[in-house]
PDB file of C-alpha atoms in Angstrom:
ATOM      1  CA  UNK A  11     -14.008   9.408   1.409  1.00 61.00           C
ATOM      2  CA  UNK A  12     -12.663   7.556  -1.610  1.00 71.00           C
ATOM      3  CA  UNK A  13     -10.500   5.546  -0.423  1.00 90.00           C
ATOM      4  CA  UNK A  14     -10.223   2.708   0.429  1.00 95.00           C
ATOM      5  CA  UNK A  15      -8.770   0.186   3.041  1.00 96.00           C
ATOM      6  CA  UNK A  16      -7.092  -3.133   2.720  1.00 96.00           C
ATOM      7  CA  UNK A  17      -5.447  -5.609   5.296  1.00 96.00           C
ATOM      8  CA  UNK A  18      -3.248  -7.107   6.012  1.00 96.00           C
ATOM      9  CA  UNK A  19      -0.697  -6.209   3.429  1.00 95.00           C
ATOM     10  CA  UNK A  20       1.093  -9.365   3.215  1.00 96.00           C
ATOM     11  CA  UNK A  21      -0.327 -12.882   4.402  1.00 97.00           C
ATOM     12  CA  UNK A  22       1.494 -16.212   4.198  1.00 98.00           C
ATOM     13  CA  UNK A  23      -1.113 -19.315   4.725  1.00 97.00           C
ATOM     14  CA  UNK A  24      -0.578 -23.456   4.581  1.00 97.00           C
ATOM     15  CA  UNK A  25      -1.927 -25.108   2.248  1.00 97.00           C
ATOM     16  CA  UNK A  26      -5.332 -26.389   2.894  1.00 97.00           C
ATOM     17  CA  UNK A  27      -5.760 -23.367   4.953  1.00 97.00           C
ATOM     18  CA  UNK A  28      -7.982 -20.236   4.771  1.00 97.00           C
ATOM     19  CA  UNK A  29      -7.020 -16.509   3.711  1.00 98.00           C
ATOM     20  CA  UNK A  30      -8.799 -13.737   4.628  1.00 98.00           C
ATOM     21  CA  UNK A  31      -8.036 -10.312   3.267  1.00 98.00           C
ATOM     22  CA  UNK A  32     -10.303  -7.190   4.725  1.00 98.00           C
ATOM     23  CA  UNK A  33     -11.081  -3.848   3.103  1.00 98.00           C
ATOM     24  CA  UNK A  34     -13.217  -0.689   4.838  1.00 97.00           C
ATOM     25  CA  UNK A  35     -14.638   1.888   2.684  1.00 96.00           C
ATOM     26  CA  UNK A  36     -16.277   5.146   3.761  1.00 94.00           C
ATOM     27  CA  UNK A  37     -18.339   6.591   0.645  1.00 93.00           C
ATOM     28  CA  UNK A  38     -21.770   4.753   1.153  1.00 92.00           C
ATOM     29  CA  UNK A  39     -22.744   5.476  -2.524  1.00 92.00           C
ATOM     30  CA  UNK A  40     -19.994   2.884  -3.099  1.00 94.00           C
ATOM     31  CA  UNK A  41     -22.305  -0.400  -4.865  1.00 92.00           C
ATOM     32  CA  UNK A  42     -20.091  -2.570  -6.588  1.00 94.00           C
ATOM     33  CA  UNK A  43     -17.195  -4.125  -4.524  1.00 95.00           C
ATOM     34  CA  UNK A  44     -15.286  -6.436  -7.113  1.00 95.00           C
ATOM     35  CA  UNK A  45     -11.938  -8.252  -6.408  1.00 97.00           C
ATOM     36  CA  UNK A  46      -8.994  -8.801  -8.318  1.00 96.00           C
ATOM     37  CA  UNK A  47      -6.332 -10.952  -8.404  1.00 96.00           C
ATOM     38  CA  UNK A  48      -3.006 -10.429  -9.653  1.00 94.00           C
ATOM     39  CA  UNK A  49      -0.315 -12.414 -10.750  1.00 94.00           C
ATOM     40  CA  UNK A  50       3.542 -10.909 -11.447  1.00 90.00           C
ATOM     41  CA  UNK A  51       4.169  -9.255 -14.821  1.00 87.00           C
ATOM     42  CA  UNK A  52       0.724  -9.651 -15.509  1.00 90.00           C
ATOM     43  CA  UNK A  53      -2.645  -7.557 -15.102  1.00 91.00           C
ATOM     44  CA  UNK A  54      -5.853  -7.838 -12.809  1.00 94.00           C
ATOM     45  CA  UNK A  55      -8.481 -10.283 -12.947  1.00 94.00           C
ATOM     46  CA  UNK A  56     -11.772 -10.141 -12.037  1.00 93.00           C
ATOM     47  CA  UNK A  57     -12.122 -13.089  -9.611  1.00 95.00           C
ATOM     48  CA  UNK A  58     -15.435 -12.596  -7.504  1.00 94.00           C
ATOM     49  CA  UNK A  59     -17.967  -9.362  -7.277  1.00 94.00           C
ATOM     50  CA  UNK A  60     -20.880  -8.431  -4.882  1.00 94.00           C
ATOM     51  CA  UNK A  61     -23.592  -5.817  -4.610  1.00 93.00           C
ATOM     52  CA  UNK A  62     -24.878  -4.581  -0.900  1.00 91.00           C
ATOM     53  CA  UNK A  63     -28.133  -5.754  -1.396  1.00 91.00           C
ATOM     54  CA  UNK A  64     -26.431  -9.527  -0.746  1.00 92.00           C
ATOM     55  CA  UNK A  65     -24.415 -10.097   2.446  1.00 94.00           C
ATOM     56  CA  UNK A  66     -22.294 -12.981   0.729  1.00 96.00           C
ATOM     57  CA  UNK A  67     -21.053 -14.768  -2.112  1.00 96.00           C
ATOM     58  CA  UNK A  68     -19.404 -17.511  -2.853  1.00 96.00           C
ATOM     59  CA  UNK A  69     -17.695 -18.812  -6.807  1.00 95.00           C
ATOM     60  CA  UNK A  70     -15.809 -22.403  -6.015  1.00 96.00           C
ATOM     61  CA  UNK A  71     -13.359 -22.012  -3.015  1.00 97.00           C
ATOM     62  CA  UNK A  72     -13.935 -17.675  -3.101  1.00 97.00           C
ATOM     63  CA  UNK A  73     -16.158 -16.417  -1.193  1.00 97.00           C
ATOM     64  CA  UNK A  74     -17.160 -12.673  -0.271  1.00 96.00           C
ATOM     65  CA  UNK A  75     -18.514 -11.437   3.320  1.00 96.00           C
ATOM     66  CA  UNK A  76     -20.288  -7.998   3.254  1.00 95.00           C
ATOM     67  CA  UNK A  77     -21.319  -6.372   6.329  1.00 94.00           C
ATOM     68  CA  UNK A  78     -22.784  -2.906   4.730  1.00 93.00           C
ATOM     69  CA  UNK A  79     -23.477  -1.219   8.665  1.00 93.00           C
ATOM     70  CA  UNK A  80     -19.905  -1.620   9.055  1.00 95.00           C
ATOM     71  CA  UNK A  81     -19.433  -1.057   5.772  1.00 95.00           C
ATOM     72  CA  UNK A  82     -16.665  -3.634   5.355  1.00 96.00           C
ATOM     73  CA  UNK A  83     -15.746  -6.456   3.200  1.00 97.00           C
ATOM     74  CA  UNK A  84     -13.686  -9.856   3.083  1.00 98.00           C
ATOM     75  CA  UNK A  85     -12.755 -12.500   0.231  1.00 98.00           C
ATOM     76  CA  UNK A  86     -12.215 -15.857   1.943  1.00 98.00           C
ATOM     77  CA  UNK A  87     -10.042 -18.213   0.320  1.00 98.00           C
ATOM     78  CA  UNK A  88     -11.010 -21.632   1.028  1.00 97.00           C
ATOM     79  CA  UNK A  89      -8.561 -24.450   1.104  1.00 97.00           C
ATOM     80  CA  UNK A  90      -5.727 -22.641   0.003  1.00 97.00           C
ATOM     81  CA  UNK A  91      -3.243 -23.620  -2.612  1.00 97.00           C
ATOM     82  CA  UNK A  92       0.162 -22.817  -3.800  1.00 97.00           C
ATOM     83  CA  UNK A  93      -1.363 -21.415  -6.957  1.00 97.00           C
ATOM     84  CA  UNK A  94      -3.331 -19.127  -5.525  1.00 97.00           C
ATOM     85  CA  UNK A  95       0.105 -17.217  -4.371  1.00 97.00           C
ATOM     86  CA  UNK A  96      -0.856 -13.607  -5.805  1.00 97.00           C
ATOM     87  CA  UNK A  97      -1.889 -10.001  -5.035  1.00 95.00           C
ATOM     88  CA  UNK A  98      -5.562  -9.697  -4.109  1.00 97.00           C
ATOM     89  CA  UNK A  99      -7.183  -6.017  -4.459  1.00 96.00           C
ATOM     90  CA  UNK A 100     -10.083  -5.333  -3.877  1.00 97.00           C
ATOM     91  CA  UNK A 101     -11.919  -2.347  -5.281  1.00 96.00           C
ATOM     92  CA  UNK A 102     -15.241  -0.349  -4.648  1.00 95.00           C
ATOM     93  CA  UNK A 103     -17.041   1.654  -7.250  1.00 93.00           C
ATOM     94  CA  UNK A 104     -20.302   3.775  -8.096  1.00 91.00           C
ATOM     95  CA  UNK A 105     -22.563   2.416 -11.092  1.00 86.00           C
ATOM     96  CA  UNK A 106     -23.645   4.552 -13.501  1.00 82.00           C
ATOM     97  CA  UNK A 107     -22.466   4.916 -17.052  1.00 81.00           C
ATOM     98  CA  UNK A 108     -19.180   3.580 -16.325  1.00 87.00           C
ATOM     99  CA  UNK A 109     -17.416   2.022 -13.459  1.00 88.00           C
ATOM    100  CA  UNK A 110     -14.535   4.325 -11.990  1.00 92.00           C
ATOM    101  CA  UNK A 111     -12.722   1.665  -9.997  1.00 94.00           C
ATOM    102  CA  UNK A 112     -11.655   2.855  -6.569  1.00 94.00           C
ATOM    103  CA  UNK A 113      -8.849  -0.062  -5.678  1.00 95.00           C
ATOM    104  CA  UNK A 114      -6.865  -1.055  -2.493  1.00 95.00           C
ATOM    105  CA  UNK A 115      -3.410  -1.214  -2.130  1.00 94.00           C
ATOM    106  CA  UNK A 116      -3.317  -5.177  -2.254  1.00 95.00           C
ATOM    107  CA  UNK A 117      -2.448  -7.876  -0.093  1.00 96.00           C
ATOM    108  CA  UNK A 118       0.242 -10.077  -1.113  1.00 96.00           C
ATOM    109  CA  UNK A 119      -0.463 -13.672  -0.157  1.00 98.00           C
ATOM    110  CA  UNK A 120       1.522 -16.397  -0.260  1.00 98.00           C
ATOM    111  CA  UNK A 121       0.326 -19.851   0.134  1.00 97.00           C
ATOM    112  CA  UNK A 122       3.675 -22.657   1.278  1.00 95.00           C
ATOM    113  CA  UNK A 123       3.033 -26.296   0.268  1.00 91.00           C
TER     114      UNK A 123
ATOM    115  CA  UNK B  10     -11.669 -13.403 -28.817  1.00 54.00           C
ATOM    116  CA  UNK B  11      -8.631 -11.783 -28.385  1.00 72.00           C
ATOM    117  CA  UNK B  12      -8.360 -10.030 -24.993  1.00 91.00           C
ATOM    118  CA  UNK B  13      -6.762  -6.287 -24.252  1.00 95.00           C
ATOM    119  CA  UNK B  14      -3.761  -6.117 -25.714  1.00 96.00           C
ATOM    120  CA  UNK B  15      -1.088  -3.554 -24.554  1.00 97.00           C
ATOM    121  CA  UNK B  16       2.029  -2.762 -25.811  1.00 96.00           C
ATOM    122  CA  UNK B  17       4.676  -1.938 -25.375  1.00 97.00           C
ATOM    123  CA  UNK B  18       4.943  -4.490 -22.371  1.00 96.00           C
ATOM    124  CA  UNK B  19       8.035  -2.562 -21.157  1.00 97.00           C
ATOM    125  CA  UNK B  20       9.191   1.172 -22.381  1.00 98.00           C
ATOM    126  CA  UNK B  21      12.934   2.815 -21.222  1.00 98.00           C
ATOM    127  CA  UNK B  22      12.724   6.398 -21.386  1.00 98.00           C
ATOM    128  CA  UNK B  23      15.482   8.862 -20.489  1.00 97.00           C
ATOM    129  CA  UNK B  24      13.881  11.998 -18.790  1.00 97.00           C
ATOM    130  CA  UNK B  25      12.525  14.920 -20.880  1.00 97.00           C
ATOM    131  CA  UNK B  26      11.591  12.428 -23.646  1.00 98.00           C
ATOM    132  CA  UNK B  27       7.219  11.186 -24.326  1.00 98.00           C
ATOM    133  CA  UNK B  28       6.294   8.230 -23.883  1.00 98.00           C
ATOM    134  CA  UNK B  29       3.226   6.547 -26.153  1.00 98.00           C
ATOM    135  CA  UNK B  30       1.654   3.566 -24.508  1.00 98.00           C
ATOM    136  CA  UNK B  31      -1.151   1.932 -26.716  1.00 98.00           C
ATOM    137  CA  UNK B  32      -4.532  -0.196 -25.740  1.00 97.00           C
ATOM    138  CA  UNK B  33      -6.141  -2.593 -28.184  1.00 96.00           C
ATOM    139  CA  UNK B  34      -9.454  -2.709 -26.384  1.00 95.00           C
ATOM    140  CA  UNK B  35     -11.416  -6.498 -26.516  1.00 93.00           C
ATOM    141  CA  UNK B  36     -13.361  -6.890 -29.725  1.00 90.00           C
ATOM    142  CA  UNK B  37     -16.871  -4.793 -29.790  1.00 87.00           C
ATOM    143  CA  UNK B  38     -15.740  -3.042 -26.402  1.00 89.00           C
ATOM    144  CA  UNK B  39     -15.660   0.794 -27.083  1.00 87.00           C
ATOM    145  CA  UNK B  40     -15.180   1.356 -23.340  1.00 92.00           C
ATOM    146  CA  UNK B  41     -11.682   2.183 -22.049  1.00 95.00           C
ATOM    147  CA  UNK B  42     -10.102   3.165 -18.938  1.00 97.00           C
ATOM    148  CA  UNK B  43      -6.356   3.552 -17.739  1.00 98.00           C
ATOM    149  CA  UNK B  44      -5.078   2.905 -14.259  1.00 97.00           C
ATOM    150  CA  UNK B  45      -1.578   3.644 -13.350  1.00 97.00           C
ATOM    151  CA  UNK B  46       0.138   1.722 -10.257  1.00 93.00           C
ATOM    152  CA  UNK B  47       2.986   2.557  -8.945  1.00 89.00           C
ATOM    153  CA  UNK B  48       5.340   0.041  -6.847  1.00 82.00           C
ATOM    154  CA  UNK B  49       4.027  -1.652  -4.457  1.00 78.00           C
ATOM    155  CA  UNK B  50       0.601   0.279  -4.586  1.00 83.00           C
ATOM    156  CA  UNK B  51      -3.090  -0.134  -5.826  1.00 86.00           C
ATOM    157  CA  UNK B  52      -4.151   0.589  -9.374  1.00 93.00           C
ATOM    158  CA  UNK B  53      -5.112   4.476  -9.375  1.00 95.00           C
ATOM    159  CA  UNK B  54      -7.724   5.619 -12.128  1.00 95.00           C
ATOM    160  CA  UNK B  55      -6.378   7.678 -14.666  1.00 97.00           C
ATOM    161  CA  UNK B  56      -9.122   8.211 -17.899  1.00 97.00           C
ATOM    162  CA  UNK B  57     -12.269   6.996 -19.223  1.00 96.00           C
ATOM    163  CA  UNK B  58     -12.914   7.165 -22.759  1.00 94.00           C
ATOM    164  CA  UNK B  59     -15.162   6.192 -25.462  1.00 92.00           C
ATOM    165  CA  UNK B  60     -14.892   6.176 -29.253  1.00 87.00           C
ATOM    166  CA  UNK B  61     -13.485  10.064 -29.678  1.00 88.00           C
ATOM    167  CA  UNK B  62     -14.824  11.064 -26.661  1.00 93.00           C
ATOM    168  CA  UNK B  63     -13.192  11.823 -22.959  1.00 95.00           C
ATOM    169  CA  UNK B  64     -15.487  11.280 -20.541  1.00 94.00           C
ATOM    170  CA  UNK B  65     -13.627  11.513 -16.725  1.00 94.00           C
ATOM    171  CA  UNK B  66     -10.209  12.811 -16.511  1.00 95.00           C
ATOM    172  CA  UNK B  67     -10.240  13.087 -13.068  1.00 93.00           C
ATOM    173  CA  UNK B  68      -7.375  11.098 -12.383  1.00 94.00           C
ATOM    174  CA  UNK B  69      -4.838  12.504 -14.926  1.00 95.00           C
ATOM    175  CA  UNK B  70      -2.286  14.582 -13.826  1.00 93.00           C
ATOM    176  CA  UNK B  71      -3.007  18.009 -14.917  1.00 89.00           C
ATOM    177  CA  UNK B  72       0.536  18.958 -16.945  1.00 94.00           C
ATOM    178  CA  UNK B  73       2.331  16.193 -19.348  1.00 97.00           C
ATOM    179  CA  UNK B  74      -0.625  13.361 -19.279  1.00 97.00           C
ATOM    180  CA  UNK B  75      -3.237  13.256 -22.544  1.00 97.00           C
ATOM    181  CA  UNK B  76      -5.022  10.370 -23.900  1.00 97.00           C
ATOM    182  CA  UNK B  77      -6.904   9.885 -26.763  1.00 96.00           C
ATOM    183  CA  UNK B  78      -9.533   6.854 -27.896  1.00 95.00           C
ATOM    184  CA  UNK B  79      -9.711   7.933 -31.991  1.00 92.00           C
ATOM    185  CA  UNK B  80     -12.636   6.550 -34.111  1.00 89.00           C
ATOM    186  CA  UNK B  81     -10.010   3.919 -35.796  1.00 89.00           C
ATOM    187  CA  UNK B  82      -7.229   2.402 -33.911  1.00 91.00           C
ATOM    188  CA  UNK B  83      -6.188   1.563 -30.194  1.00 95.00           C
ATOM    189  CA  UNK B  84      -6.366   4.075 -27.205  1.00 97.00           C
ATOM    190  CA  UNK B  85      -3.075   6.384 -26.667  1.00 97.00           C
ATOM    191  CA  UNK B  86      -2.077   7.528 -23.652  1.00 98.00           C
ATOM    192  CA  UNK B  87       0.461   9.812 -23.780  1.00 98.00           C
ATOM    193  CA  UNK B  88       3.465  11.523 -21.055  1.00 98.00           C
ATOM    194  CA  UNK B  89       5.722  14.180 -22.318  1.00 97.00           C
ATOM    195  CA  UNK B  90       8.361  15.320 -20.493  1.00 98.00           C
ATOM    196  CA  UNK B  91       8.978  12.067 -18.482  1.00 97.00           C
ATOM    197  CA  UNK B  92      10.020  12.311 -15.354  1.00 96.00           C
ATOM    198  CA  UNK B  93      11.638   9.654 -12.880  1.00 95.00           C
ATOM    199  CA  UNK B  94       8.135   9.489 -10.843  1.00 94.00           C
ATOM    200  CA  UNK B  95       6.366   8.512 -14.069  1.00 96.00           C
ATOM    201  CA  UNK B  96       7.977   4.797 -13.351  1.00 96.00           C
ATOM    202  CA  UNK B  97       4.592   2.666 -13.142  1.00 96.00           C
ATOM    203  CA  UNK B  98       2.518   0.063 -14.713  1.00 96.00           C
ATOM    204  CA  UNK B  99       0.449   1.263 -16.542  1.00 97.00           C
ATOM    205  CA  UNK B 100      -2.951  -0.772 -17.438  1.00 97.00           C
ATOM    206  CA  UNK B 101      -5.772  -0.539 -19.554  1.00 97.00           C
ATOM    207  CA  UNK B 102      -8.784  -2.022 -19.241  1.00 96.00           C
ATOM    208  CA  UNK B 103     -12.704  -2.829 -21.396  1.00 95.00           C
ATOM    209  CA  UNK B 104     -15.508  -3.130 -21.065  1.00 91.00           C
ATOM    210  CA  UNK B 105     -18.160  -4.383 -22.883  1.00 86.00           C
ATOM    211  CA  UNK B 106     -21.402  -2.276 -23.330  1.00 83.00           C
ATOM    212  CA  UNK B 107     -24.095  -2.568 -21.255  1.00 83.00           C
ATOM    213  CA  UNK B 108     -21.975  -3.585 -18.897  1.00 83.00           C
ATOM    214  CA  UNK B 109     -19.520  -0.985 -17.375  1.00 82.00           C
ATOM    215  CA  UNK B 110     -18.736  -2.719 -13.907  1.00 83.00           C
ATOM    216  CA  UNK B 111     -17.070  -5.939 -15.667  1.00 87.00           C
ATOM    217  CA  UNK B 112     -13.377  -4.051 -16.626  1.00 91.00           C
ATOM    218  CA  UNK B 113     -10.987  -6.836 -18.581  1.00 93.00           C
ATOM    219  CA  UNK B 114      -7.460  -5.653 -17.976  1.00 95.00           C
ATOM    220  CA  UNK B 115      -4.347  -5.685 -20.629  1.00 95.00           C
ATOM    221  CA  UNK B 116      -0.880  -6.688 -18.817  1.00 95.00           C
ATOM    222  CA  UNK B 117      -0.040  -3.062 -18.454  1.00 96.00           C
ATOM    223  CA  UNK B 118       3.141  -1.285 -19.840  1.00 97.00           C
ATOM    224  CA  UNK B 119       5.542  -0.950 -17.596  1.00 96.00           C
ATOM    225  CA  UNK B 120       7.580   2.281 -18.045  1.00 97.00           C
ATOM    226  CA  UNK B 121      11.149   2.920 -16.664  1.00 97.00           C
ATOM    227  CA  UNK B 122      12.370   6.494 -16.772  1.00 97.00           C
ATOM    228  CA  UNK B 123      16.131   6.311 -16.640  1.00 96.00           C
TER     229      UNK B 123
END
């Protein structure tokens, strides 16, 4: 019940195309799904976050789908770019006090000029 | 403002030695949690601390793992004993008060047990 589910695990997109990475998540007390993006040799970054009480989000060329009845989640990658070639994780936590971060196991995308 | 800073960035171990990976959390956090991640994997939660205090050690394995957040100074985690399956990244992360779901990650320590 606390894990949770990412797709595909690598992606290769064109440039000027779109990405679109998926997670699933079964704990419904999960309300804070936040994704990260990671570069090699370096650690995460908090790129885009939504709540369930929105169904999506969107920060520049990043947006985020949430479908809570399926209880599912997507960043879209608009116009893809070489420099968005990176691991994406998303993550799914419970607020309170502190923020336990419940992660994915990543996508690896690569975007070819 | 200085973000998390980590180090060391990489640590060689032989097995049966400790390893001491430190965590400079961002200025006036006093929030910090460790994440390990192993090849090819997610980041899996380790600790949660505040100033002298551990608050969720859930994720720590239960022999050989202990970390510490003292009153003055960075965050220690510490593995005795290493073993070869102790090879990870290891990352830190803040965050600031008030605000628990916004984590700020350090570029890990990654640890090779020879």
């Amino acid at each position: 019940q606390q894990q949770v589910k990412q797709s595909p695990q690598s992606l290769i997109v064109q440039k000027g195309g779109i990405s679109i990475i998926n997670c699933a998540y079964e704990n419904t007390a999960f309300d804070y799904f936040p994704w990260y993006q990671q570069f090699p040799g370096k650690g995460p970054a908090l790129l885009i976050a939504i709540r369930p009480d929105v169904s999506e989000k969107k920060e520049g060329r990043f947006t985020i789908s949430f479908n809570k009845s399926a209880k599912q989640f997507s960043l879209h990658i608009m116009d893809s770019q070489p420099g968005d070639s990176a691991t994406y994780f998303c993550a799914a936590s419970i607020s309170g006090g502190y923020n336990k971060l419940i992660f994915g196991a990543g996508t690896r995308l690569a975007v070819h000029p | 403002n200085a973000g998390v800073m980590q180090n060391p960035r990489h640590l060689v171990r032989r097995r049966g030695q400790e390893a001491r990976l430190r965590c400079s959390p961002m200025k006036g956090h006093s929030h910090v949690y460790w994440y390990r991640q192993l090849p090819e994997e997610g980041l899996k939660f380790m600790v949660y601390l505040q100033k002298e205090n551990i608050i969720d050690e859930s994720g720590m394995p239960k022999e050989r793992f202990s970390a510490e957040f003292p009153k003055e100074g960075p965050s220690i985690l510490r593995i005795q004993q290493v073993v070869r399956g102790d090879s990870a990244a290891y990352f830190c992360a803040s965050s600031p008060p008030g605000q628990p779901e916004t984590q700020y990650f350090g570029p890990g320590t990654r640890l090779l047990v020879l």
